[in-house]
Short mmCIF file of C-alpha atoms in Angstrom, two decimals:
data_model
loop_
_atom_site.label_atom_id
_atom_site.label_comp_id
_atom_site.label_asym_id
_atom_site.label_seq_id
_atom_site.Cartn_x
_atom_site.Cartn_y
_atom_site.Cartn_z
CA MET A 1 -10.89 -25.72 8.94
CA SER A 2 -7.44 -24.53 9.84
CA PHE A 3 -5.76 -26.66 7.12
CA LYS A 4 -8.29 -25.55 4.53
CA ASN A 5 -7.82 -21.89 5.44
CA THR A 6 -4.04 -22.22 5.41
CA SER A 7 -4.06 -23.92 2.00
CA ARG A 8 -6.26 -21.20 0.56
CA LEU A 9 -4.05 -18.54 2.13
CA VAL A 10 -0.90 -20.04 0.61
CA LYS A 11 -2.55 -20.29 -2.81
CA ASN A 12 -3.76 -16.68 -2.69
CA VAL A 13 -0.35 -15.45 -1.57
CA GLY A 14 1.16 -17.29 -4.53
CA PHE A 15 -1.20 -15.58 -6.99
CA LEU A 16 -0.57 -12.18 -5.43
CA TYR A 17 3.21 -12.55 -5.48
CA THR A 18 3.19 -13.69 -9.09
CA ARG A 19 1.16 -10.59 -9.87
CA MET A 20 3.45 -8.39 -7.84
CA LEU A 21 6.73 -9.62 -9.35
CA ILE A 22 5.47 -9.04 -12.88
CA THR A 23 3.78 -5.70 -12.20
CA MET A 24 6.73 -4.45 -10.14
CA GLY A 25 9.19 -5.17 -12.95
CA VAL A 26 6.94 -3.58 -15.56
CA SER A 27 6.16 -0.57 -13.34
CA LEU A 28 9.78 0.15 -12.47
CA TYR A 29 10.76 0.03 -16.13
CA THR A 30 7.76 2.23 -16.96
CA SER A 31 8.92 4.82 -14.39
CA ARG A 32 12.36 4.89 -15.98
CA VAL A 33 10.88 5.54 -19.41
CA VAL A 34 8.37 8.13 -18.16
CA LEU A 35 11.05 10.11 -16.32
CA ASP A 36 13.27 10.03 -19.40
CA VAL A 37 10.49 11.05 -21.82
CA LEU A 38 8.80 13.69 -19.67
CA GLY A 39 11.91 15.06 -18.01
CA VAL A 40 12.29 15.85 -14.31
CA GLU A 41 10.07 18.95 -14.39
CA ASP A 42 7.05 17.50 -16.25
CA PHE A 43 7.41 14.26 -14.29
CA GLY A 44 7.15 16.23 -11.05
CA ILE A 45 4.25 18.34 -12.38
CA TYR A 46 2.18 15.29 -13.32
CA HIS A 47 2.62 13.58 -9.98
CA VAL A 48 1.93 16.62 -7.83
CA VAL A 49 -1.23 17.35 -9.86
CA ALA A 50 -2.42 13.72 -9.84
CA GLY A 51 -1.51 13.46 -6.17
CA PHE A 52 -3.61 16.51 -5.36
CA VAL A 53 -6.60 14.89 -7.09
CA ALA A 54 -6.05 11.72 -5.05
CA MET A 55 -5.94 13.83 -1.90
CA LEU A 56 -9.43 15.14 -2.66
CA GLY A 57 -10.71 11.58 -2.46
CA PHE A 58 -9.31 10.69 0.95
CA VAL A 59 -12.80 9.41 1.75
CA LEU A 60 -12.32 6.70 -0.90
CA SER A 61 -9.83 4.61 1.03
CA ALA A 62 -12.03 4.73 4.11
CA MET A 63 -15.07 3.50 2.17
CA SER A 64 -13.01 0.79 0.48
CA THR A 65 -11.88 -0.55 3.85
CA SER A 66 -15.42 -0.44 5.23
CA THR A 67 -16.85 -2.15 2.13
CA THR A 68 -14.36 -5.03 2.36
CA ARG A 69 -15.03 -5.36 6.08
CA PHE A 70 -18.83 -5.51 5.74
CA LEU A 71 -18.70 -7.84 2.73
CA SER A 72 -16.36 -10.23 4.54
CA HIS A 73 -18.49 -10.04 7.67
CA ALA A 74 -21.69 -10.90 5.74
CA MET A 75 -19.90 -13.76 3.96
CA GLY A 76 -18.57 -15.05 7.30
CA LYS A 77 -22.19 -15.13 8.52
CA LYS A 78 -23.16 -16.93 5.26
CA ASN A 79 -25.90 -14.43 4.43
CA PRO A 80 -26.15 -13.95 0.62
CA GLU A 81 -28.87 -11.32 0.88
CA ALA A 82 -26.74 -9.24 3.24
CA VAL A 83 -23.76 -9.54 0.87
CA ASN A 84 -25.83 -8.27 -2.07
CA SER A 85 -27.33 -5.45 -0.01
CA THR A 86 -23.89 -4.40 1.23
CA PHE A 87 -22.50 -4.39 -2.30
CA LEU A 88 -25.36 -2.34 -3.73
CA MET A 89 -25.31 0.20 -0.90
CA SER A 90 -21.55 0.51 -1.25
CA LEU A 91 -21.98 1.14 -4.98
CA ASN A 92 -24.60 3.82 -4.27
CA ILE A 93 -22.30 5.51 -1.79
CA HIS A 94 -19.32 5.45 -4.16
CA VAL A 95 -21.37 7.04 -6.93
CA LEU A 96 -22.29 9.82 -4.49
CA ILE A 97 -18.63 10.18 -3.51
CA ALA A 98 -17.63 10.42 -7.18
CA LEU A 99 -20.14 13.22 -7.77
CA GLY A 100 -18.86 15.06 -4.68
CA VAL A 101 -15.23 14.73 -5.75
CA LEU A 102 -16.11 15.93 -9.25
CA PHE A 103 -17.77 19.08 -7.86
CA VAL A 104 -14.92 19.94 -5.47
CA ALA A 105 -12.19 19.10 -7.99
CA GLU A 106 -13.63 21.26 -10.76
CA THR A 107 -14.29 24.26 -8.49
CA LEU A 108 -12.03 24.69 -5.48
CA GLY A 109 -9.49 22.13 -6.67
CA ILE A 110 -8.74 23.69 -10.02
CA SER A 111 -8.41 27.11 -8.37
CA PHE A 112 -5.84 25.70 -5.91
CA VAL A 113 -3.79 24.08 -8.69
CA ALA A 114 -3.75 27.28 -10.75
CA SER A 115 -2.89 29.66 -7.91
CA GLU A 116 -1.00 27.76 -5.19
CA LEU A 117 1.14 25.05 -6.77
CA THR A 118 4.60 25.94 -8.04
CA ILE A 119 4.31 25.30 -11.79
CA PRO A 120 6.22 27.23 -14.49
CA ASP A 121 3.94 29.62 -16.40
CA GLU A 122 4.71 28.02 -19.75
CA ARG A 123 3.53 24.61 -18.43
CA MET A 124 0.40 25.78 -16.60
CA ASP A 125 -1.97 25.06 -19.50
CA ALA A 126 -0.58 21.55 -19.88
CA ALA A 127 -0.82 21.01 -16.11
CA LEU A 128 -4.50 22.06 -16.05
CA PHE A 129 -5.24 19.82 -19.04
CA VAL A 130 -3.66 16.87 -17.22
CA TYR A 131 -5.58 17.82 -14.07
CA HIS A 132 -8.94 17.28 -15.79
CA PHE A 133 -7.94 13.82 -17.01
CA ALA A 134 -6.50 12.94 -13.59
CA VAL A 135 -9.92 13.80 -12.14
CA LEU A 136 -11.56 11.54 -14.74
CA SER A 137 -9.19 8.67 -13.90
CA PHE A 138 -9.92 9.08 -10.23
CA LEU A 139 -13.69 9.06 -10.74
CA VAL A 140 -13.40 5.75 -12.59
CA THR A 141 -11.31 4.37 -9.72
CA ILE A 142 -13.93 5.44 -7.17
CA VAL A 143 -16.80 3.64 -8.91
CA MET A 144 -14.65 0.52 -9.33
CA VAL A 145 -13.94 0.11 -5.60
CA PRO A 146 -17.03 -2.01 -4.64
CA PHE A 147 -16.32 -4.44 -7.48
CA ASN A 148 -12.67 -4.73 -6.44
CA ALA A 149 -13.69 -5.28 -2.82
CA LEU A 150 -16.08 -8.05 -3.91
CA ILE A 151 -13.25 -9.90 -5.67
CA ILE A 152 -10.99 -9.61 -2.60
CA ALA A 153 -13.75 -10.66 -0.19
CA HIS A 154 -14.37 -13.80 -2.29
CA GLU A 155 -10.58 -14.37 -2.29
CA HIS A 156 -10.44 -14.62 -6.11
CA MET A 157 -6.83 -13.45 -6.07
CA ARG A 158 -6.02 -15.09 -9.39
CA VAL A 159 -8.32 -12.68 -11.23
CA TYR A 160 -7.05 -9.76 -9.18
CA ALA A 161 -3.51 -10.77 -10.15
CA TRP A 162 -4.17 -11.09 -13.88
CA VAL A 163 -6.03 -7.79 -14.16
CA SER A 164 -3.25 -6.02 -12.25
CA ILE A 165 -0.74 -7.43 -14.73
CA LEU A 166 -2.95 -6.17 -17.58
CA ASP A 167 -3.04 -2.73 -15.94
CA ALA A 168 0.76 -2.53 -15.65
CA SER A 169 1.22 -3.77 -19.24
CA LEU A 170 -1.22 -1.22 -20.67
CA LYS A 171 0.55 1.59 -18.80
CA LEU A 172 3.88 0.48 -20.25
CA ALA A 173 2.38 0.35 -23.76
CA ALA A 174 0.96 3.84 -23.26
CA VAL A 175 4.34 5.19 -22.17
CA LEU A 176 6.08 3.65 -25.19
CA LEU A 177 3.56 5.47 -27.40
CA LEU A 178 4.29 8.90 -25.91
CA GLY A 179 7.16 9.85 -28.15
CA LYS A 180 5.32 8.75 -31.30
CA LEU A 181 2.03 10.63 -30.99
CA GLY A 182 3.33 14.04 -32.01
CA PHE A 183 1.49 15.87 -29.20
CA ASP A 184 2.62 17.44 -25.94
CA VAL A 185 3.99 14.46 -23.98
CA LEU A 186 2.61 15.59 -20.60
CA GLN A 187 -0.91 16.04 -21.99
CA SER A 188 -0.71 12.77 -23.93
CA TYR A 189 0.37 10.95 -20.77
CA GLY A 190 -2.67 12.24 -18.86
CA VAL A 191 -5.08 11.12 -21.60
CA LEU A 192 -3.53 7.66 -21.93
CA MET A 193 -3.58 7.05 -18.16
CA ALA A 194 -7.31 7.90 -18.12
CA LEU A 195 -7.97 5.43 -20.95
CA VAL A 196 -6.06 2.67 -19.14
CA ALA A 197 -8.05 3.30 -15.93
CA ALA A 198 -11.34 3.05 -17.84
CA LEU A 199 -10.38 -0.19 -19.58
CA VAL A 200 -9.19 -1.88 -16.37
CA ALA A 201 -12.38 -0.82 -14.58
CA ALA A 202 -14.47 -2.32 -17.38
CA VAL A 203 -12.67 -5.67 -16.98
CA TYR A 204 -13.21 -5.76 -13.21
CA ILE A 205 -16.88 -4.80 -13.48
CA SER A 206 -17.69 -7.29 -16.24
CA TYR A 207 -16.05 -10.14 -14.29
CA CYS A 208 -18.03 -9.38 -11.13
CA LEU A 209 -21.32 -9.14 -13.01
CA ARG A 210 -20.72 -12.56 -14.56
CA LYS A 211 -19.30 -14.43 -11.55
CA PHE A 212 -20.94 -13.12 -8.39
CA SER A 213 -24.63 -13.19 -7.58
CA ALA A 214 -23.93 -10.47 -5.02
CA ALA A 215 -23.08 -8.12 -7.91
CA LYS A 216 -26.57 -8.33 -9.38
CA LEU A 217 -27.52 -4.74 -10.16
CA ARG A 218 -30.91 -3.46 -9.12
CA ILE A 219 -32.45 -0.38 -7.56
CA HIS A 220 -31.81 -0.74 -3.84
CA TRP A 221 -31.59 1.48 -0.79
CA ASN A 222 -31.12 0.42 2.82
CA THR A 223 -31.08 3.40 5.16
CA ALA A 224 -29.96 1.38 8.18
CA LEU A 225 -27.02 -0.10 6.27
CA PHE A 226 -26.19 3.32 4.82
CA LYS A 227 -25.89 4.72 8.35
CA GLU A 228 -23.88 1.70 9.50
CA LEU A 229 -21.43 1.97 6.60
CA PHE A 230 -20.94 5.69 7.08
CA SER A 231 -20.68 5.36 10.86
CA HIS A 232 -17.89 2.80 10.44
CA SER A 233 -16.19 4.65 7.60
CA SER A 234 -16.37 8.10 9.21
CA TRP A 235 -13.71 7.14 11.74
CA THR A 236 -11.73 5.30 9.09
CA MET A 237 -11.84 8.54 7.08
CA TRP A 238 -10.16 10.27 10.01
CA GLY A 239 -7.31 7.77 9.80
CA THR A 240 -7.19 8.01 6.02
CA LEU A 241 -6.99 11.79 6.19
CA ALA A 242 -3.89 11.41 8.36
CA GLY A 243 -2.31 9.13 5.75
CA VAL A 244 -3.13 11.56 2.94
CA ALA A 245 -1.63 14.43 4.93
CA ALA A 246 1.54 12.41 5.45
CA SER A 247 1.89 11.64 1.74
CA GLN A 248 0.17 13.97 -0.69
CA GLY A 249 -0.01 16.87 1.76
CA VAL A 250 3.75 16.78 2.28
CA ASN A 251 4.21 16.39 -1.48
CA ILE A 252 2.35 19.68 -1.95
CA LEU A 253 4.50 21.36 0.71
CA LEU A 254 7.62 20.15 -1.10
CA ASN A 255 6.25 21.71 -4.27
CA ILE A 256 5.43 25.03 -2.60
CA PHE A 257 8.76 25.37 -0.77
CA PHE A 258 11.18 23.70 -3.20
CA GLY A 259 9.50 23.34 -6.65
CA PRO A 260 8.52 20.42 -8.95
CA ALA A 261 12.01 18.90 -9.09
CA LEU A 262 11.60 17.80 -5.46
CA ASN A 263 8.24 16.25 -6.39
CA ALA A 264 10.09 14.13 -8.94
CA ALA A 265 12.54 12.96 -6.26
CA ARG A 266 9.73 12.13 -3.85
CA THR A 267 7.82 10.27 -6.59
CA ILE A 268 10.86 8.10 -7.27
CA ALA A 269 11.13 7.36 -3.55
CA ALA A 270 7.41 6.57 -3.37
CA GLN A 271 7.66 4.18 -6.32
CA VAL A 272 10.59 2.31 -4.80
CA GLY A 273 8.76 2.18 -1.47
CA HIS A 274 5.56 0.99 -3.14
CA ALA A 275 7.41 -1.71 -5.07
CA LEU A 276 8.93 -3.15 -1.89
CA SER A 277 5.94 -2.63 0.39
CA SER A 278 3.80 -4.44 -2.20
CA PHE A 279 5.32 -7.67 -0.91
CA VAL A 280 3.90 -6.92 2.53
CA MET A 281 0.59 -5.62 1.19
CA ASN A 282 0.06 -8.75 -0.89
CA LEU A 283 0.65 -10.95 2.14
CA GLN A 284 -1.67 -8.77 4.22
CA GLN A 285 -4.29 -8.70 1.46
CA ALA A 286 -4.39 -12.48 1.48
CA ILE A 287 -4.64 -12.55 5.30
CA ASN A 288 -7.34 -9.88 5.72
CA PRO A 289 -10.40 -11.80 4.42
CA GLN A 290 -9.60 -14.82 6.63
CA LEU A 291 -8.87 -12.57 9.58
CA MET A 292 -12.21 -10.77 9.25
CA LYS A 293 -14.16 -13.97 8.60
CA SER A 294 -12.55 -15.75 11.57
CA TYR A 295 -13.43 -12.82 13.83
CA SER A 296 -17.04 -12.66 12.60
CA SER A 297 -17.41 -16.44 13.13
CA GLY A 298 -16.04 -16.20 16.69
CA ASP A 299 -12.73 -18.03 16.08
CA LEU A 300 -10.69 -15.51 18.10
CA ASP A 301 -7.72 -17.82 18.66
CA TYR A 302 -7.19 -18.06 14.90
CA THR A 303 -7.63 -14.29 14.61
CA THR A 304 -4.95 -13.67 17.25
CA ALA A 305 -2.56 -16.16 15.65
CA LEU A 306 -2.99 -14.48 12.27
CA MET A 307 -2.36 -11.07 13.82
CA PHE A 308 0.83 -12.11 15.63
CA ASN A 309 2.30 -14.13 12.77
CA GLY A 310 1.24 -11.58 10.18
CA SER A 311 3.09 -8.81 12.07
CA ARG A 312 6.28 -10.88 12.28
CA TYR A 313 6.21 -12.13 8.71
CA ASN A 314 5.50 -8.64 7.38
CA PHE A 315 8.61 -7.34 9.13
CA PHE A 316 10.76 -10.28 8.03
CA LEU A 317 9.68 -9.92 4.42
CA ILE A 318 10.09 -6.16 4.09
CA THR A 319 13.51 -6.10 5.76
CA LEU A 320 14.73 -9.01 3.63
CA LEU A 321 13.90 -6.94 0.55
CA ALA A 322 14.58 -3.44 1.85
CA PHE A 323 18.01 -3.93 3.42
CA PRO A 324 19.83 -4.64 0.12
CA VAL A 325 18.23 -1.50 -1.36
CA LEU A 326 18.72 0.59 1.77
CA PHE A 327 22.48 0.02 1.80
CA ASN A 328 23.00 0.35 -1.99
CA THR A 329 20.46 3.03 -2.88
CA GLN A 330 22.56 5.39 -4.97
CA ALA A 331 24.07 2.60 -7.07
CA ILE A 332 20.65 1.01 -7.69
CA LEU A 333 19.08 4.34 -8.73
CA GLU A 334 21.96 4.99 -11.15
CA VAL A 335 21.34 1.61 -12.80
CA TRP A 336 17.55 2.06 -12.87
CA LEU A 337 17.19 5.70 -13.98
CA VAL A 338 18.75 7.66 -16.81
CA ASN A 339 18.96 10.77 -14.60
CA VAL A 340 18.70 10.48 -10.81
CA PRO A 341 16.86 13.51 -9.35
CA GLU A 342 18.57 15.38 -6.54
CA TYR A 343 17.53 14.16 -3.06
CA ALA A 344 16.09 10.94 -4.51
CA THR A 345 18.65 8.75 -2.71
CA VAL A 346 18.07 10.12 0.79
CA PHE A 347 14.30 10.20 0.21
CA VAL A 348 14.32 6.50 -0.73
CA GLN A 349 16.41 5.53 2.29
CA LEU A 350 14.30 7.41 4.83
CA LEU A 351 11.03 6.22 3.31
CA LEU A 352 12.20 2.60 3.50
CA VAL A 353 12.99 3.04 7.21
CA ASN A 354 9.44 4.29 7.74
CA ILE A 355 7.96 1.38 5.76
CA ILE A 356 9.91 -1.09 7.91
CA ILE A 357 8.51 0.50 11.08
CA ASP A 358 4.96 0.45 9.72
CA SER A 359 5.13 -3.15 8.49
CA THR A 360 4.24 -4.75 11.83
CA CYS A 361 1.16 -2.52 12.22
CA LYS A 362 -0.85 -3.80 9.23
CA PRO A 363 -2.42 -6.80 11.03
CA LEU A 364 -3.29 -4.60 14.03
CA MET A 365 -5.12 -2.23 11.71
CA ALA A 366 -6.97 -5.15 10.09
CA VAL A 367 -8.12 -6.54 13.46
CA SER A 368 -9.39 -3.12 14.53
CA GLN A 369 -11.45 -2.96 11.33
CA ALA A 370 -12.78 -6.49 11.92
CA THR A 371 -14.14 -5.55 15.35
CA GLY A 372 -16.08 -2.58 13.94
CA ARG A 373 -15.40 -0.65 17.18
CA ILE A 374 -12.83 1.72 15.77
CA ARG A 375 -13.88 5.15 17.07
CA LEU A 376 -11.36 5.65 19.88
CA TYR A 377 -8.66 3.61 18.11
CA GLN A 378 -8.84 5.73 14.96
CA PHE A 379 -9.14 8.98 16.90
CA MET A 380 -5.93 8.37 18.81
CA VAL A 381 -3.82 6.88 16.00
CA ALA A 382 -4.88 9.40 13.38
CA GLY A 383 -4.47 12.22 15.89
CA VAL A 384 -0.78 11.34 16.12
CA GLN A 385 -0.36 11.02 12.36
CA LEU A 386 -2.13 14.31 11.62
CA LEU A 387 0.67 16.13 13.42
CA ASN A 388 2.84 15.32 10.41
CA LEU A 389 1.65 18.11 8.11
CA PRO A 390 1.91 21.05 10.57
CA MET A 391 5.26 19.81 11.87
CA VAL A 392 6.68 19.56 8.33
CA TYR A 393 5.31 23.02 7.50
CA VAL A 394 7.04 24.48 10.56
CA ALA A 395 10.29 22.68 9.69
CA PHE A 396 10.28 24.02 6.13
CA SER A 397 9.34 27.50 7.32
CA TYR A 398 12.39 27.55 9.60
CA GLY A 399 14.68 26.53 6.75
CA TYR A 400 15.17 22.84 7.47
CA PRO A 401 16.11 20.71 4.42
CA PRO A 402 13.60 18.67 2.39
CA GLN A 403 14.56 15.35 4.03
CA SER A 404 13.36 16.67 7.39
CA ALA A 405 9.82 15.76 6.23
CA PHE A 406 10.79 12.08 6.35
CA TRP A 407 12.41 12.38 9.76
CA VAL A 408 9.16 13.80 11.10
CA LEU A 409 7.28 10.93 9.45
CA ILE A 410 9.56 8.30 11.04
CA GLY A 411 9.25 9.78 14.52
CA LEU A 412 5.45 9.93 14.35
CA SER A 413 5.27 6.37 12.95
CA ILE A 414 7.10 5.05 16.01
CA VAL A 415 4.71 6.88 18.35
CA ALA A 416 1.67 5.69 16.33
CA MET A 417 2.86 2.07 16.49
CA PHE A 418 2.77 2.06 20.31
CA VAL A 419 -0.57 3.87 20.32
CA ARG A 420 -2.01 1.16 18.04
CA ILE A 421 -0.79 -1.63 20.33
CA ILE A 422 -2.32 -0.02 23.40
CA MET A 423 -5.60 1.12 21.84
CA LEU A 424 -6.30 -2.22 20.13
CA ARG A 425 -6.33 -3.89 23.55
CA ARG A 426 -9.43 -1.83 24.42
CA ILE A 427 -11.47 -3.41 21.59
CA PHE A 428 -9.85 -6.84 21.13
CA VAL A 429 -8.67 -9.16 23.89
CA TYR A 430 -5.01 -10.09 23.45
CA SER A 431 -1.85 -9.97 25.53
CA ILE A 432 0.26 -6.86 24.96
CA SER A 433 3.22 -8.44 26.75
CA SER A 434 2.98 -11.48 24.46
CA TYR A 435 2.92 -9.17 21.44
CA PHE A 436 6.08 -7.44 22.63
CA LEU A 437 7.79 -10.74 23.41
CA LYS A 438 6.71 -12.71 20.34
CA VAL A 439 6.61 -9.94 17.74
CA LEU A 440 8.47 -6.73 18.58
CA PHE A 441 11.44 -8.27 20.42
CA PRO A 442 12.49 -10.67 17.61
CA CYS A 443 11.87 -7.93 15.03
CA VAL A 444 14.05 -5.37 16.85
CA MET A 445 16.78 -7.94 17.49
CA LEU A 446 16.78 -9.13 13.90
CA GLY A 447 16.78 -5.57 12.53
CA SER A 448 19.67 -4.50 14.78
CA ILE A 449 21.85 -7.52 14.06
CA GLY A 450 20.98 -7.40 10.37
CA GLY A 451 21.70 -3.67 10.05
CA ALA A 452 25.09 -4.04 11.77
CA GLY A 453 25.91 -6.96 9.50
CA MET A 454 25.04 -4.96 6.39
CA VAL A 455 27.32 -2.09 7.40
CA PHE A 456 30.17 -4.56 7.95
CA ILE A 457 29.54 -6.18 4.57
CA LEU A 458 29.74 -2.82 2.79
CA TYR A 459 32.97 -1.97 4.62
CA VAL A 460 34.59 -5.26 3.61
CA LEU A 461 33.30 -5.67 0.04
CA GLY A 462 33.45 -2.08 -1.20
CA GLU A 463 31.25 -0.82 -4.02
CA ASN A 464 30.58 -3.88 -6.19
CA LEU A 465 26.79 -3.65 -6.47
CA LEU A 466 26.01 -7.20 -7.59
CA VAL A 467 28.32 -8.81 -5.01
CA ASN A 468 26.89 -6.57 -2.29
CA LEU A 469 23.28 -7.39 -3.14
CA VAL A 470 23.82 -11.16 -3.25
CA THR A 471 25.93 -11.20 -0.08
CA ILE A 472 23.52 -9.01 1.90
CA LEU A 473 20.55 -11.11 0.80
CA LEU A 474 22.20 -14.40 1.76
CA LEU A 475 23.59 -13.13 5.07
CA TYR A 476 20.32 -11.54 6.13
CA SER A 477 18.43 -14.71 5.22
CA LEU A 478 20.72 -16.57 7.62
CA PHE A 479 20.13 -13.96 10.35
CA LEU A 480 16.37 -14.25 9.77
CA ILE A 481 16.40 -18.01 10.23
CA LEU A 482 18.60 -17.87 13.34
CA PHE A 483 17.15 -14.85 15.16
CA GLY A 484 13.70 -14.25 13.65
CA LEU A 485 11.98 -17.59 13.35
CA THR A 486 10.80 -19.76 16.21
CA ARG A 487 12.24 -23.23 16.76
CA ALA A 488 9.08 -24.80 15.34
CA GLU A 489 9.29 -22.64 12.24
CA ARG A 490 12.98 -23.50 11.74
CA ASN A 491 12.21 -27.21 12.14
CA PHE A 492 9.39 -26.89 9.61
CA ILE A 493 11.69 -25.23 7.05
CA VAL A 494 14.44 -27.80 7.61
CA GLY A 495 11.95 -30.64 7.25
CA LYS A 496 10.50 -29.25 4.03
CA SER A 497 13.99 -28.60 2.64
CA LYS A 498 15.07 -32.20 3.34
CA LEU A 499 11.89 -33.49 1.70
CA VAL A 500 12.54 -31.41 -1.43
CA MET A 501 16.18 -32.55 -1.57
CA ARG A 502 15.20 -36.21 -1.28
CA ARG A 503 12.69 -35.83 -4.12
CA LEU A 504 15.30 -34.13 -6.30
CA LEU A 505 17.86 -36.84 -5.62
CA ARG A 506 15.33 -39.60 -6.42
CA HIS A 507 14.40 -37.79 -9.62
CA ASN A 508 18.04 -37.56 -10.68
#
């Protein structure tokens, strides 16, 4: 069982990383073109408006997590009827959520955008036009969630990878069309993004209807399951609300206090952060179904091993990728973008620090979801994170600079990490001291030694970007092997490397 699960995990990680490398390259180039075509102001307007729409649907992420959890749990119990019932009830709930979001967005939401956001008068009509299409895109995304969760629960990562590549390619094609349509570029961008969302949703839905018996559509209502889903998701919503406040809420505060140009800088930082954190999310996405299935089947030793190793590998992976960017941010942004928005560099650097801190927490969050007993865990963790928005508001009100929002975020992320470790022990039996010794200690040691080494490299080599990137990557890889991996893991890598070398030499 363990070998089979590991083989499947490796295969799924491979599909997800292939998807990520392609979509990341396409998406980063797309961002460069969009910023150049729209300009800093319209770029900031679009993302603050679309971000506000996403904030209205904070319930969506909570339901998505609950859907994946209940689907995986039913599959772990090998109960096809329960899988189908869970899928259908999830679809019913998401349709209700979509209707609720539509009502709020087109009443209170549109009033907030028109009266509270800082948007130049001459661009207000275009912003409201884009707002309607952002709402439409988001409604499509809401209804698509159960189908997406079904694909992930079945671990069909190859399909997930290919459709994600299609999504990124269509967005690039849409951006390249912007300058040739002859219409307002901001309005055209909103319409094209809505069309792309609809097409991608159609592909996901049609695949699920053809491949999975659990996706068989019929009139179905299960009141007990409805209550169970909402009971589980209600506390997840609390945690999701905290995440929304830390991202889109702060984005709105940046707009109100500093204007749309700062939204452009934050969007650039968010895109860099998303590109790098995608490596961790893909690894975690491949781990989650096995983690939840192993817990539901009672294999708690495997669950604990996945949690510990997942935390370590997440940290190793994100620092390996983030450190070269963290210590060469300005030079990389100048190569990537035609015009680098003010504050973009410091925003990117601080956001990457926060992503590094959060990386070890992803498996803890997944285990808490697998147990289903998340009330106190979510209450405490989200309670810490919800302090972000009022603290940032106070900081801005007292005249602190825009980057203070990220310092607040980093401080609260550190506190939330320790709260997660402690609160998880109340619902899942594991050794906190072992987690500190086997996970946090090697991560802190590796990060400290690696960070000091990067500073030294920059001092010695100067400002040659390519040389810096290659040297930092190679040196940190060496630090990772020496100070991050266990002896067994180092022996495994050495053994595999020797095997590959022998095969190459025989072939030659």
